[in-house]
PDB file of C-alpha atoms in Angstrom:
ATOM      1  CA  SER A  41    -110.575 -40.304  82.550  1.00  0.00           C
ATOM      2  CA  LYS A  42    -106.998 -41.461  82.410  1.00  0.00           C
ATOM      3  CA  SER A  43    -107.737 -44.105  79.861  1.00  0.00           C
ATOM      4  CA  ARG A  44    -109.690 -41.647  77.773  1.00  0.00           C
ATOM      5  CA  GLY A  45    -106.759 -39.216  77.973  1.00  0.00           C
ATOM      6  CA  HIS A  46    -104.433 -41.976  76.819  1.00  0.00           C
ATOM      7  CA  LEU A  47    -106.676 -42.925  73.941  1.00  0.00           C
ATOM      8  CA  LYS A  48    -106.993 -39.241  72.785  1.00  0.00           C
ATOM      9  CA  THR A  49    -103.173 -38.863  73.043  1.00  0.00           C
ATOM     10  CA  GLY A  50    -102.561 -42.197  71.114  1.00  0.00           C
ATOM     11  CA  GLY A  51    -105.183 -41.203  68.649  1.00  0.00           C
ATOM     12  CA  ALA A  52    -103.543 -37.781  68.020  1.00  0.00           C
ATOM     13  CA  VAL A  53    -100.089 -39.458  67.531  1.00  0.00           C
ATOM     14  CA  MET A  54    -101.605 -42.011  65.137  1.00  0.00           C
ATOM     15  CA  GLU A  55    -103.289 -38.929  63.188  1.00  0.00           C
ATOM     16  CA  VAL A  56     -99.998 -37.132  62.930  1.00  0.00           C
ATOM     17  CA  ARG A  57     -98.047 -40.237  61.880  1.00  0.00           C
ATOM     18  CA  THR A  58    -100.669 -40.781  59.150  1.00  0.00           C
ATOM     19  CA  LYS A  59    -100.453 -37.283  57.915  1.00  0.00           C
ATOM     20  CA  LYS A  60     -96.589 -37.539  57.809  1.00  0.00           C
ATOM     21  CA  LEU A  61     -96.914 -40.806  55.803  1.00  0.00           C
ATOM     22  CA  LEU A  62     -99.383 -39.339  53.340  1.00  0.00           C
ATOM     23  CA  ALA A  63     -97.240 -36.196  52.948  1.00  0.00           C
ATOM     24  CA  SER A  64     -94.118 -38.341  52.431  1.00  0.00           C
ATOM     25  CA  VAL A  65     -95.751 -40.320  49.682  1.00  0.00           C
ATOM     26  CA  GLY A  66     -96.828 -37.264  47.800  1.00  0.00           C
ATOM     27  CA  PHE A  67     -93.495 -35.486  48.222  1.00  0.00           C
ATOM     28  CA  GLY A  68     -91.731 -38.646  46.896  1.00  0.00           C
ATOM     29  CA  VAL A  69     -94.038 -38.822  43.869  1.00  0.00           C
ATOM     30  CA  TRP A  70     -93.451 -35.022  43.352  1.00  0.00           C
ATOM     31  CA  PHE A  71     -89.638 -35.546  43.155  1.00  0.00           C
ATOM     32  CA  PHE A  72     -90.133 -38.493  40.852  1.00  0.00           C
ATOM     33  CA  LEU A  73     -92.271 -36.293  38.555  1.00  0.00           C
ATOM     34  CA  ILE A  74     -89.734 -33.437  38.673  1.00  0.00           C
ATOM     35  CA  GLY A  75     -86.997 -35.895  37.753  1.00  0.00           C
ATOM     36  CA  THR A  76     -89.174 -37.274  34.977  1.00  0.00           C
ATOM     37  CA  ASP A  77     -90.124 -33.876  33.576  1.00  0.00           C
ATOM     38  CA  TYR A  78     -86.521 -32.918  33.234  1.00  0.00           C
ATOM     39  CA  ALA A  79     -85.345 -36.279  31.804  1.00  0.00           C
ATOM     40  CA  VAL A  80     -88.264 -36.761  29.280  1.00  0.00           C
ATOM     41  CA  ILE A  81     -87.732 -33.084  27.879  1.00  0.00           C
ATOM     42  CA  LEU A  82     -83.944 -33.344  27.559  1.00  0.00           C
ATOM     43  CA  PRO A  83     -83.677 -35.762  24.589  1.00  0.00           C
ATOM     44  CA  THR A  84     -85.997 -33.648  22.249  1.00  0.00           C
ATOM     45  CA  ALA A  85     -85.540 -30.071  23.632  1.00  0.00           C
ATOM     46  CA  TRP A  86     -82.735 -29.286  21.161  1.00  0.00           C
ATOM     47  CA  LEU A  87     -84.741 -30.502  17.999  1.00  0.00           C
ATOM     48  CA  TYR A  88     -87.885 -28.662  19.289  1.00  0.00           C
ATOM     49  CA  VAL A  89     -85.900 -25.438  19.774  1.00  0.00           C
ATOM     50  CA  LYS A  90     -84.383 -25.905  16.313  1.00  0.00           C
ATOM     51  CA  SER A  91     -87.818 -26.483  14.731  1.00  0.00           C
ATOM     52  CA  LEU A  92     -89.040 -23.142  16.053  1.00  0.00           C
ATOM     53  CA  GLY A  93     -86.007 -21.213  14.717  1.00  0.00           C
ATOM     54  CA  GLY A  94     -83.886 -21.274  17.825  1.00  0.00           C
ATOM     55  CA  ASN A  95     -80.077 -21.632  17.818  1.00  0.00           C
ATOM     56  CA  GLU A  96     -77.593 -23.184  20.237  1.00  0.00           C
ATOM     57  CA  LEU A  97     -77.564 -19.974  22.366  1.00  0.00           C
ATOM     58  CA  PHE A  98     -81.317 -19.966  22.794  1.00  0.00           C
ATOM     59  CA  TYR A  99     -81.397 -23.720  23.596  1.00  0.00           C
ATOM     60  CA  SER A 100     -78.848 -22.996  26.463  1.00  0.00           C
ATOM     61  CA  LEU A 101     -80.887 -20.180  27.689  1.00  0.00           C
ATOM     62  CA  VAL A 102     -83.989 -22.465  27.777  1.00  0.00           C
ATOM     63  CA  PHE A 103     -82.265 -24.908  30.059  1.00  0.00           C
ATOM     64  CA  SER A 104     -80.442 -22.155  32.250  1.00  0.00           C
ATOM     65  CA  SER A 105     -83.678 -20.410  32.699  1.00  0.00           C
ATOM     66  CA  PHE A 106     -85.063 -23.560  34.332  1.00  0.00           C
ATOM     67  CA  SER A 107     -82.204 -23.670  36.756  1.00  0.00           C
ATOM     68  CA  ALA A 108     -82.328 -19.855  37.494  1.00  0.00           C
ATOM     69  CA  ALA A 109     -86.067 -20.001  38.104  1.00  0.00           C
ATOM     70  CA  THR A 110     -85.567 -22.951  40.424  1.00  0.00           C
ATOM     71  CA  LEU A 111     -83.060 -21.000  42.448  1.00  0.00           C
ATOM     72  CA  PHE A 112     -84.933 -17.790  42.785  1.00  0.00           C
ATOM     73  CA  SER A 113     -88.352 -19.397  43.314  1.00  0.00           C
ATOM     74  CA  GLY A 114     -86.982 -21.589  46.014  1.00  0.00           C
ATOM     75  CA  ILE A 115     -85.992 -18.398  47.955  1.00  0.00           C
ATOM     76  CA  PHE A 116     -89.517 -17.023  47.192  1.00  0.00           C
ATOM     77  CA  TRP A 117     -91.480 -20.115  48.357  1.00  0.00           C
ATOM     78  CA  GLY A 118     -89.210 -20.409  51.319  1.00  0.00           C
ATOM     79  CA  PHE A 119     -90.047 -16.688  52.287  1.00  0.00           C
ATOM     80  CA  LEU A 120     -93.807 -17.545  51.946  1.00  0.00           C
ATOM     81  CA  MET A 121     -93.407 -20.734  53.939  1.00  0.00           C
ATOM     82  CA  ASP A 122     -91.692 -18.804  56.877  1.00  0.00           C
ATOM     83  CA  ARG A 123     -94.515 -16.248  56.673  1.00  0.00           C
ATOM     84  CA  LEU A 124     -97.521 -18.468  56.272  1.00  0.00           C
ATOM     85  CA  GLN A 125     -96.442 -21.946  57.345  1.00  0.00           C
ATOM     86  CA  LYS A 126     -98.932 -23.432  54.980  1.00  0.00           C
ATOM     87  CA  ILE A 127     -97.189 -26.161  53.106  1.00  0.00           C
ATOM     88  CA  LYS A 128    -100.354 -27.259  51.353  1.00  0.00           C
ATOM     89  CA  LEU A 129    -101.053 -23.715  49.834  1.00  0.00           C
ATOM     90  CA  ILE A 130     -97.453 -23.379  48.705  1.00  0.00           C
ATOM     91  CA  THR A 131     -97.498 -26.824  47.153  1.00  0.00           C
ATOM     92  CA  VAL A 132    -100.520 -26.155  45.122  1.00  0.00           C
ATOM     93  CA  CYS A 133     -99.276 -22.874  43.910  1.00  0.00           C
ATOM     94  CA  ALA A 134     -95.979 -24.520  42.905  1.00  0.00           C
ATOM     95  CA  ALA A 135     -97.808 -27.417  41.105  1.00  0.00           C
ATOM     96  CA  LEU A 136     -99.906 -24.895  39.237  1.00  0.00           C
ATOM     97  CA  CYS A 137     -96.806 -23.301  38.024  1.00  0.00           C
ATOM     98  CA  ALA A 138     -95.368 -26.550  36.895  1.00  0.00           C
ATOM     99  CA  ILE A 139     -98.606 -27.561  35.106  1.00  0.00           C
ATOM    100  CA  THR A 140     -98.933 -24.145  33.423  1.00  0.00           C
ATOM    101  CA  GLY A 141     -95.279 -24.431  32.219  1.00  0.00           C
ATOM    102  CA  GLY A 142     -95.885 -27.890  30.806  1.00  0.00           C
ATOM    103  CA  VAL A 143     -98.927 -26.613  28.793  1.00  0.00           C
ATOM    104  CA  LEU A 144     -97.007 -23.516  27.582  1.00  0.00           C
ATOM    105  CA  TYR A 145     -94.213 -25.768  26.491  1.00  0.00           C
ATOM    106  CA  THR A 146     -96.564 -27.882  24.558  1.00  0.00           C
ATOM    107  CA  VAL A 147     -98.271 -24.953  22.852  1.00  0.00           C
ATOM    108  CA  GLY A 148     -94.924 -23.787  21.479  1.00  0.00           C
ATOM    109  CA  THR A 149     -96.159 -21.681  18.713  1.00  0.00           C
ATOM    110  CA  THR A 150     -92.885 -19.644  19.117  1.00  0.00           C
ATOM    111  CA  LYS A 151     -89.640 -20.462  20.751  1.00  0.00           C
ATOM    112  CA  TYR A 152     -90.343 -18.005  23.486  1.00  0.00           C
ATOM    113  CA  PHE A 153     -93.307 -20.126  24.648  1.00  0.00           C
ATOM    114  CA  LEU A 154     -90.681 -22.702  25.423  1.00  0.00           C
ATOM    115  CA  LEU A 155     -88.591 -20.406  27.349  1.00  0.00           C
ATOM    116  CA  GLY A 156     -91.655 -19.261  29.323  1.00  0.00           C
ATOM    117  CA  GLY A 157     -92.727 -22.910  29.966  1.00  0.00           C
ATOM    118  CA  ARG A 158     -89.360 -23.860  31.330  1.00  0.00           C
ATOM    119  CA  VAL A 159     -89.190 -20.775  33.545  1.00  0.00           C
ATOM    120  CA  LEU A 160     -92.755 -21.803  35.099  1.00  0.00           C
ATOM    121  CA  GLY A 161     -91.434 -25.296  35.311  1.00  0.00           C
ATOM    122  CA  GLY A 162     -88.464 -24.124  37.232  1.00  0.00           C
ATOM    123  CA  MET A 163     -90.658 -22.220  39.598  1.00  0.00           C
ATOM    124  CA  GLY A 164     -92.505 -25.413  40.263  1.00  0.00           C
ATOM    125  CA  ASN A 165     -89.222 -27.289  40.901  1.00  0.00           C
ATOM    126  CA  GLY A 166     -88.240 -24.605  43.403  1.00  0.00           C
ATOM    127  CA  LEU A 167     -90.764 -26.152  45.814  1.00  0.00           C
ATOM    128  CA  GLY A 168     -88.022 -28.813  46.627  1.00  0.00           C
ATOM    129  CA  SER A 169     -86.129 -26.636  48.990  1.00  0.00           C
ATOM    130  CA  VAL A 170     -89.352 -25.911  50.900  1.00  0.00           C
ATOM    131  CA  ILE A 171     -90.084 -29.529  50.964  1.00  0.00           C
ATOM    132  CA  PHE A 172     -86.793 -30.397  52.584  1.00  0.00           C
ATOM    133  CA  ALA A 173     -87.064 -27.579  55.184  1.00  0.00           C
ATOM    134  CA  HIS A 174     -90.682 -28.729  55.994  1.00  0.00           C
ATOM    135  CA  LEU A 175     -89.593 -32.304  56.536  1.00  0.00           C
ATOM    136  CA  SER A 176     -86.571 -31.187  58.643  1.00  0.00           C
ATOM    137  CA  ARG A 177     -88.912 -29.364  61.000  1.00  0.00           C
ATOM    138  CA  THR A 178     -91.551 -32.045  61.260  1.00  0.00           C
ATOM    139  CA  THR A 179     -89.501 -35.214  61.513  1.00  0.00           C
ATOM    140  CA  THR A 180     -86.991 -36.669  63.994  1.00  0.00           C
ATOM    141  CA  THR A 181     -83.313 -37.181  62.973  1.00  0.00           C
ATOM    142  CA  GLN A 182     -83.893 -41.002  62.576  1.00  0.00           C
ATOM    143  CA  GLU A 183     -87.041 -40.297  60.355  1.00  0.00           C
ATOM    144  CA  ARG A 184     -85.179 -37.673  58.418  1.00  0.00           C
ATOM    145  CA  THR A 185     -82.395 -39.761  57.118  1.00  0.00           C
ATOM    146  CA  LYS A 186     -84.520 -42.525  55.759  1.00  0.00           C
ATOM    147  CA  LEU A 187     -86.974 -40.117  54.280  1.00  0.00           C
ATOM    148  CA  PHE A 188     -84.383 -37.933  52.394  1.00  0.00           C
ATOM    149  CA  SER A 189     -82.870 -41.057  50.979  1.00  0.00           C
ATOM    150  CA  TYR A 190     -86.309 -42.255  49.789  1.00  0.00           C
ATOM    151  CA  ILE A 191     -86.809 -38.783  48.065  1.00  0.00           C
ATOM    152  CA  PHE A 192     -83.479 -38.657  46.467  1.00  0.00           C
ATOM    153  CA  ALA A 193     -84.110 -42.090  45.068  1.00  0.00           C
ATOM    154  CA  ALA A 194     -87.468 -41.298  43.708  1.00  0.00           C
ATOM    155  CA  ARG A 195     -85.883 -38.299  41.986  1.00  0.00           C
ATOM    156  CA  ASP A 196     -83.019 -40.251  40.517  1.00  0.00           C
ATOM    157  CA  ILE A 197     -85.624 -42.990  39.405  1.00  0.00           C
ATOM    158  CA  GLY A 198     -87.308 -40.256  37.467  1.00  0.00           C
ATOM    159  CA  TYR A 199     -84.015 -39.214  35.826  1.00  0.00           C
ATOM    160  CA  LEU A 200     -83.531 -42.811  34.862  1.00  0.00           C
ATOM    161  CA  ILE A 201     -86.824 -43.746  33.320  1.00  0.00           C
ATOM    162  CA  GLY A 202     -87.791 -40.284  32.158  1.00  0.00           C
ATOM    163  CA  PRO A 203     -86.170 -40.621  28.594  1.00  0.00           C
ATOM    164  CA  GLY A 204     -87.915 -43.872  28.171  1.00  0.00           C
ATOM    165  CA  PHE A 205     -91.279 -42.258  27.949  1.00  0.00           C
ATOM    166  CA  ASN A 206     -90.222 -40.809  24.753  1.00  0.00           C
ATOM    167  CA  PHE A 207     -90.612 -44.254  23.044  1.00  0.00           C
ATOM    168  CA  ILE A 208     -94.340 -43.912  23.569  1.00  0.00           C
ATOM    169  CA  LEU A 209     -94.506 -40.111  23.099  1.00  0.00           C
ATOM    170  CA  ARG A 210     -92.691 -40.032  19.869  1.00  0.00           C
ATOM    171  CA  MET A 211     -95.769 -41.852  18.245  1.00  0.00           C
ATOM    172  CA  CYS A 212     -98.007 -38.893  19.072  1.00  0.00           C
ATOM    173  CA  ASN A 213     -99.005 -36.910  16.004  1.00  0.00           C
ATOM    174  CA  PHE A 214    -102.365 -35.170  16.352  1.00  0.00           C
ATOM    175  CA  ASP A 215    -103.969 -31.769  16.781  1.00  0.00           C
ATOM    176  CA  ILE A 216    -106.085 -30.249  19.618  1.00  0.00           C
ATOM    177  CA  GLY A 217    -107.510 -27.210  18.021  1.00  0.00           C
ATOM    178  CA  PRO A 218    -104.591 -25.058  16.851  1.00  0.00           C
ATOM    179  CA  VAL A 219    -102.014 -26.943  18.962  1.00  0.00           C
ATOM    180  CA  THR A 220    -100.049 -29.867  17.494  1.00  0.00           C
ATOM    181  CA  ILE A 221     -99.094 -32.738  19.840  1.00  0.00           C
ATOM    182  CA  ASP A 222     -95.946 -34.477  18.375  1.00  0.00           C
ATOM    183  CA  ALA A 223     -92.809 -36.107  19.576  1.00  0.00           C
ATOM    184  CA  TYR A 224     -91.349 -32.705  20.379  1.00  0.00           C
ATOM    185  CA  SER A 225     -94.311 -31.030  22.205  1.00  0.00           C
ATOM    186  CA  SER A 226     -95.960 -34.003  23.937  1.00  0.00           C
ATOM    187  CA  PRO A 227     -93.431 -34.207  26.866  1.00  0.00           C
ATOM    188  CA  GLY A 228     -94.864 -30.981  28.259  1.00  0.00           C
ATOM    189  CA  ILE A 229     -98.522 -32.002  28.346  1.00  0.00           C
ATOM    190  CA  PHE A 230     -97.500 -35.475  29.547  1.00  0.00           C
ATOM    191  CA  THR A 231     -95.894 -34.036  32.729  1.00  0.00           C
ATOM    192  CA  ALA A 232     -98.634 -31.509  33.132  1.00  0.00           C
ATOM    193  CA  ILE A 233    -101.258 -34.394  33.261  1.00  0.00           C
ATOM    194  CA  LEU A 234     -99.055 -36.378  35.760  1.00  0.00           C
ATOM    195  CA  ILE A 235     -98.569 -33.256  38.025  1.00  0.00           C
ATOM    196  CA  SER A 236    -102.216 -32.457  37.791  1.00  0.00           C
ATOM    197  CA  ILE A 237    -103.120 -36.038  38.967  1.00  0.00           C
ATOM    198  CA  LEU A 238    -100.632 -35.511  41.854  1.00  0.00           C
ATOM    199  CA  LEU A 239    -102.186 -32.062  42.648  1.00  0.00           C
ATOM    200  CA  ILE A 240    -105.483 -33.715  43.333  1.00  0.00           C
ATOM    201  CA  TYR A 241    -103.821 -36.076  45.783  1.00  0.00           C
ATOM    202  CA  MET A 242    -102.041 -33.150  47.513  1.00  0.00           C
ATOM    203  CA  VAL A 243    -105.317 -31.312  47.877  1.00  0.00           C
ATOM    204  CA  VAL A 244    -107.024 -34.198  49.464  1.00  0.00           C
ATOM    205  CA  PHE A 245    -104.199 -35.842  51.628  1.00  0.00           C
ATOM    206  CA  LEU A 246    -101.649 -33.147  52.344  1.00  0.00           C
ATOM    207  CA  HIS A 247    -102.066 -31.454  55.767  1.00  0.00           C
ATOM    208  CA  ASP A 248    -100.236 -28.731  57.689  1.00  0.00           C
ATOM    209  CA  ILE A 249     -98.370 -30.303  60.528  1.00  0.00           C
ATOM    210  CA  PRO A 250     -97.285 -28.166  63.524  1.00  0.00           C
ATOM    211  CA  TYR A 251     -93.494 -27.623  63.647  1.00  0.00           C
ATOM    212  CA  ALA A 252     -91.298 -28.941  66.320  1.00  0.00           C
ATOM    213  CA  ASP A 253     -90.145 -26.860  69.344  1.00  0.00           C
ATOM    214  CA  GLU A 254     -88.631 -23.602  68.142  1.00  0.00           C
ATOM    215  CA  ASP A 255     -85.684 -23.597  70.692  1.00  0.00           C
ATOM    216  CA  LYS A 256     -84.697 -27.108  69.551  1.00  0.00           C
ATOM    217  CA  ASP A 257     -84.863 -25.981  65.941  1.00  0.00           C
ATOM    218  CA  VAL A 258     -82.562 -23.125  66.760  1.00  0.00           C
ATOM    219  CA  GLU A 259     -80.126 -25.331  68.540  1.00  0.00           C
ATOM    220  CA  GLU A 260     -80.038 -27.781  65.556  1.00  0.00           C
ATOM    221  CA  THR A 261     -79.620 -24.893  63.118  1.00  0.00           C
ATOM    222  CA  GLU A 262     -76.534 -23.548  64.927  1.00  0.00           C
ATOM    223  CA  HIS A 263     -75.144 -27.075  65.108  1.00  0.00           C
ATOM    224  CA  SER A 264     -75.751 -27.321  61.285  1.00  0.00           C
ATOM    225  CA  TRP A 265     -73.913 -24.228  60.522  1.00  0.00           C
ATOM    226  CA  GLN A 266     -70.910 -25.457  62.664  1.00  0.00           C
ATOM    227  CA  GLU A 267     -70.915 -28.723  60.598  1.00  0.00           C
ATOM    228  CA  LEU A 268     -71.232 -26.743  57.347  1.00  0.00           C
ATOM    229  CA  LEU A 269     -68.077 -24.662  57.927  1.00  0.00           C
ATOM    230  CA  ARG A 270     -65.820 -27.702  58.510  1.00  0.00           C
ATOM    231  CA  GLU A 271     -63.041 -27.957  55.984  1.00  0.00           C
ATOM    232  CA  GLU A 272     -64.081 -31.386  54.698  1.00  0.00           C
ATOM    233  CA  THR A 273     -67.691 -30.099  54.349  1.00  0.00           C
ATOM    234  CA  VAL A 274     -66.555 -27.081  52.315  1.00  0.00           C
ATOM    235  CA  VAL A 275     -64.485 -29.297  50.052  1.00  0.00           C
ATOM    236  CA  LEU A 276     -67.334 -31.636  49.405  1.00  0.00           C
ATOM    237  CA  LEU A 277     -69.672 -28.826  48.754  1.00  0.00           C
ATOM    238  CA  ALA A 278     -67.258 -27.375  46.284  1.00  0.00           C
ATOM    239  CA  ALA A 279     -66.786 -30.859  44.619  1.00  0.00           C
ATOM    240  CA  THR A 280     -70.598 -31.144  44.340  1.00  0.00           C
ATOM    241  CA  LEU A 281     -70.847 -27.658  42.793  1.00  0.00           C
ATOM    242  CA  PHE A 282     -68.292 -28.633  40.252  1.00  0.00           C
ATOM    243  CA  THR A 283     -69.924 -31.859  39.294  1.00  0.00           C
ATOM    244  CA  CYS A 284     -73.294 -30.133  39.017  1.00  0.00           C
ATOM    245  CA  ILE A 285     -71.594 -27.650  36.507  1.00  0.00           C
ATOM    246  CA  VAL A 286     -70.140 -30.398  34.517  1.00  0.00           C
ATOM    247  CA  GLN A 287     -73.302 -32.321  34.485  1.00  0.00           C
ATOM    248  CA  SER A 288     -75.283 -29.322  33.112  1.00  0.00           C
ATOM    249  CA  CYS A 289     -72.640 -28.569  30.453  1.00  0.00           C
ATOM    250  CA  LEU A 290     -72.647 -32.203  29.309  1.00  0.00           C
ATOM    251  CA  GLU A 291     -76.494 -32.349  29.208  1.00  0.00           C
ATOM    252  CA  THR A 292     -76.832 -29.070  27.240  1.00  0.00           C
ATOM    253  CA  THR A 293     -74.015 -29.771  24.748  1.00  0.00           C
ATOM    254  CA  VAL A 294     -74.511 -33.438  24.078  1.00  0.00           C
ATOM    255  CA  ALA A 295     -77.736 -33.105  22.055  1.00  0.00           C
ATOM    256  CA  PRO A 296     -76.604 -30.431  19.618  1.00  0.00           C
ATOM    257  CA  LEU A 297     -73.344 -32.165  19.192  1.00  0.00           C
ATOM    258  CA  MET A 298     -74.810 -35.622  18.466  1.00  0.00           C
ATOM    259  CA  GLN A 299     -77.490 -34.170  16.164  1.00  0.00           C
ATOM    260  CA  MET A 300     -74.745 -32.343  14.206  1.00  0.00           C
ATOM    261  CA  MET A 301     -72.347 -35.153  14.074  1.00  0.00           C
ATOM    262  CA  PHE A 302     -74.479 -38.267  13.727  1.00  0.00           C
ATOM    263  CA  ARG A 303     -77.811 -36.764  12.603  1.00  0.00           C
ATOM    264  CA  TRP A 304     -79.496 -38.294  15.715  1.00  0.00           C
ATOM    265  CA  GLY A 305     -83.177 -37.944  16.324  1.00  0.00           C
ATOM    266  CA  GLU A 306     -85.320 -38.172  19.455  1.00  0.00           C
ATOM    267  CA  LEU A 307     -85.242 -41.984  19.392  1.00  0.00           C
ATOM    268  CA  GLU A 308     -81.328 -42.125  19.516  1.00  0.00           C
ATOM    269  CA  MET A 309     -81.197 -39.308  22.012  1.00  0.00           C
ATOM    270  CA  SER A 310     -83.617 -41.122  24.246  1.00  0.00           C
ATOM    271  CA  ILE A 311     -81.540 -44.396  24.128  1.00  0.00           C
ATOM    272  CA  PHE A 312     -78.402 -42.361  24.812  1.00  0.00           C
ATOM    273  CA  PHE A 313     -79.790 -40.684  27.948  1.00  0.00           C
ATOM    274  CA  ILE A 314     -81.306 -43.949  29.192  1.00  0.00           C
ATOM    275  CA  CYS A 315     -77.815 -45.571  28.909  1.00  0.00           C
ATOM    276  CA  ALA A 316     -76.476 -42.467  30.717  1.00  0.00           C
ATOM    277  CA  GLY A 317     -78.938 -43.096  33.572  1.00  0.00           C
ATOM    278  CA  LEU A 318     -78.036 -46.717  33.812  1.00  0.00           C
ATOM    279  CA  LEU A 319     -74.381 -45.905  34.021  1.00  0.00           C
ATOM    280  CA  THR A 320     -75.358 -43.362  36.879  1.00  0.00           C
ATOM    281  CA  LEU A 321     -77.244 -46.206  38.651  1.00  0.00           C
ATOM    282  CA  ALA A 322     -74.270 -48.607  38.203  1.00  0.00           C
ATOM    283  CA  GLY A 323     -72.020 -45.907  39.605  1.00  0.00           C
ATOM    284  CA  TYR A 324     -74.272 -45.627  42.755  1.00  0.00           C
ATOM    285  CA  LEU A 325     -74.168 -49.403  43.172  1.00  0.00           C
ATOM    286  CA  GLY A 326     -70.394 -49.423  42.593  1.00  0.00           C
ATOM    287  CA  LEU A 327     -69.758 -46.705  45.039  1.00  0.00           C
ATOM    288  CA  GLY A 328     -71.211 -48.802  47.853  1.00  0.00           C
ATOM    289  CA  TYR A 329     -68.580 -51.423  47.222  1.00  0.00           C
ATOM    290  CA  ILE A 330     -65.771 -48.972  46.618  1.00  0.00           C
ATOM    291  CA  SER A 331     -66.473 -47.075  49.747  1.00  0.00           C
ATOM    292  CA  LYS A 332     -65.594 -50.124  51.722  1.00  0.00           C
ATOM    293  CA  LYS A 333     -62.126 -50.483  50.037  1.00  0.00           C
ATOM    294  CA  CYS A 334     -60.925 -46.813  49.642  1.00  0.00           C
ATOM    295  CA  GLN A 335     -60.839 -43.710  51.657  1.00  0.00           C
ATOM    296  CA  ASP A 336     -63.425 -41.011  51.115  1.00  0.00           C
ATOM    297  CA  ARG A 337     -60.949 -38.431  49.816  1.00  0.00           C
ATOM    298  CA  THR A 338     -59.723 -40.928  47.163  1.00  0.00           C
ATOM    299  CA  ILE A 339     -63.238 -41.563  45.874  1.00  0.00           C
ATOM    300  CA  VAL A 340     -63.779 -37.699  45.709  1.00  0.00           C
ATOM    301  CA  LEU A 341     -60.584 -37.167  43.917  1.00  0.00           C
ATOM    302  CA  GLY A 342     -61.391 -40.047  41.419  1.00  0.00           C
ATOM    303  CA  ALA A 343     -64.875 -38.458  40.733  1.00  0.00           C
ATOM    304  CA  VAL A 344     -63.424 -35.111  40.086  1.00  0.00           C
ATOM    305  CA  MET A 345     -60.764 -36.568  37.782  1.00  0.00           C
ATOM    306  CA  LEU A 346     -63.558 -38.527  35.897  1.00  0.00           C
ATOM    307  CA  SER A 347     -65.638 -35.101  35.441  1.00  0.00           C
ATOM    308  CA  CYS A 348     -62.428 -33.439  33.985  1.00  0.00           C
ATOM    309  CA  LEU A 349     -61.815 -36.313  31.556  1.00  0.00           C
ATOM    310  CA  SER A 350     -65.582 -36.175  30.480  1.00  0.00           C
ATOM    311  CA  LEU A 351     -65.124 -32.471  29.572  1.00  0.00           C
ATOM    312  CA  ALA A 352     -61.921 -33.166  27.878  1.00  0.00           C
ATOM    313  CA  GLY A 353     -63.606 -35.897  25.814  1.00  0.00           C
ATOM    314  CA  LEU A 354     -66.070 -33.266  24.455  1.00  0.00           C
ATOM    315  CA  MET A 355     -63.057 -31.116  23.371  1.00  0.00           C
TER     316      MET A 355
END
């Protein structure tokens, strides 16, 4: 009987590990596709908005609506997760929002379809905060560090190679009923198809895993708040906020500026953003070397100064 008990326990542990592995793969691909979705739309969004009669203000509204929807939907999905504790159900709902947003972006009969599509896409992107919360509750500290690194890397790879898909998508020029699929509208249906394939994987392989002990979770939360309120943590969070604002400003102004000054099209824009992604990757690699030679505060100060110089260059 003891041996049977050990076998049952061992089988249960293996089953939970398998579920965690399958979920981690799915979440990694999700973040890769979210990064790809953002990056593949970025080079052609301004030209798409302009072709539908939109101006620079509306173009900015399209991008800011995606971020706003991500913020508020993250709170909404988190509320549902706390109530239901059904990660599979919430993942399916968020994926359906992202798929619908991609289709709506492709239909694009008016500029407001683009706006609605990016709002729904942002609602899908809001799942990210729920995924991190879920992984924090279902993994150990050792597992968590490696897993979060893997997820962030998957998202960054999506950012890097996303613009490259436009080399293929720019050759699209056909109609599906009343909908025209061209270089501007194809990124929406492209990401919708990819997320639909991932949705099938999630439905089959994603399972709801019981959370860790609540008392331990409360203790870790209190400790996390203490760490969060330290001076150096507040400074780093402020620096991160600043760099995110700078990045968003650069991404939304570069496309109209380059099209106005140099008459760039979707090909030139895609090459530009691929080069920007390669520079970002080089920055990550260089940071690993620099961190061994310089203090952390020096690196943060240098990064903030470079961000200021980038904004000054646009002026």
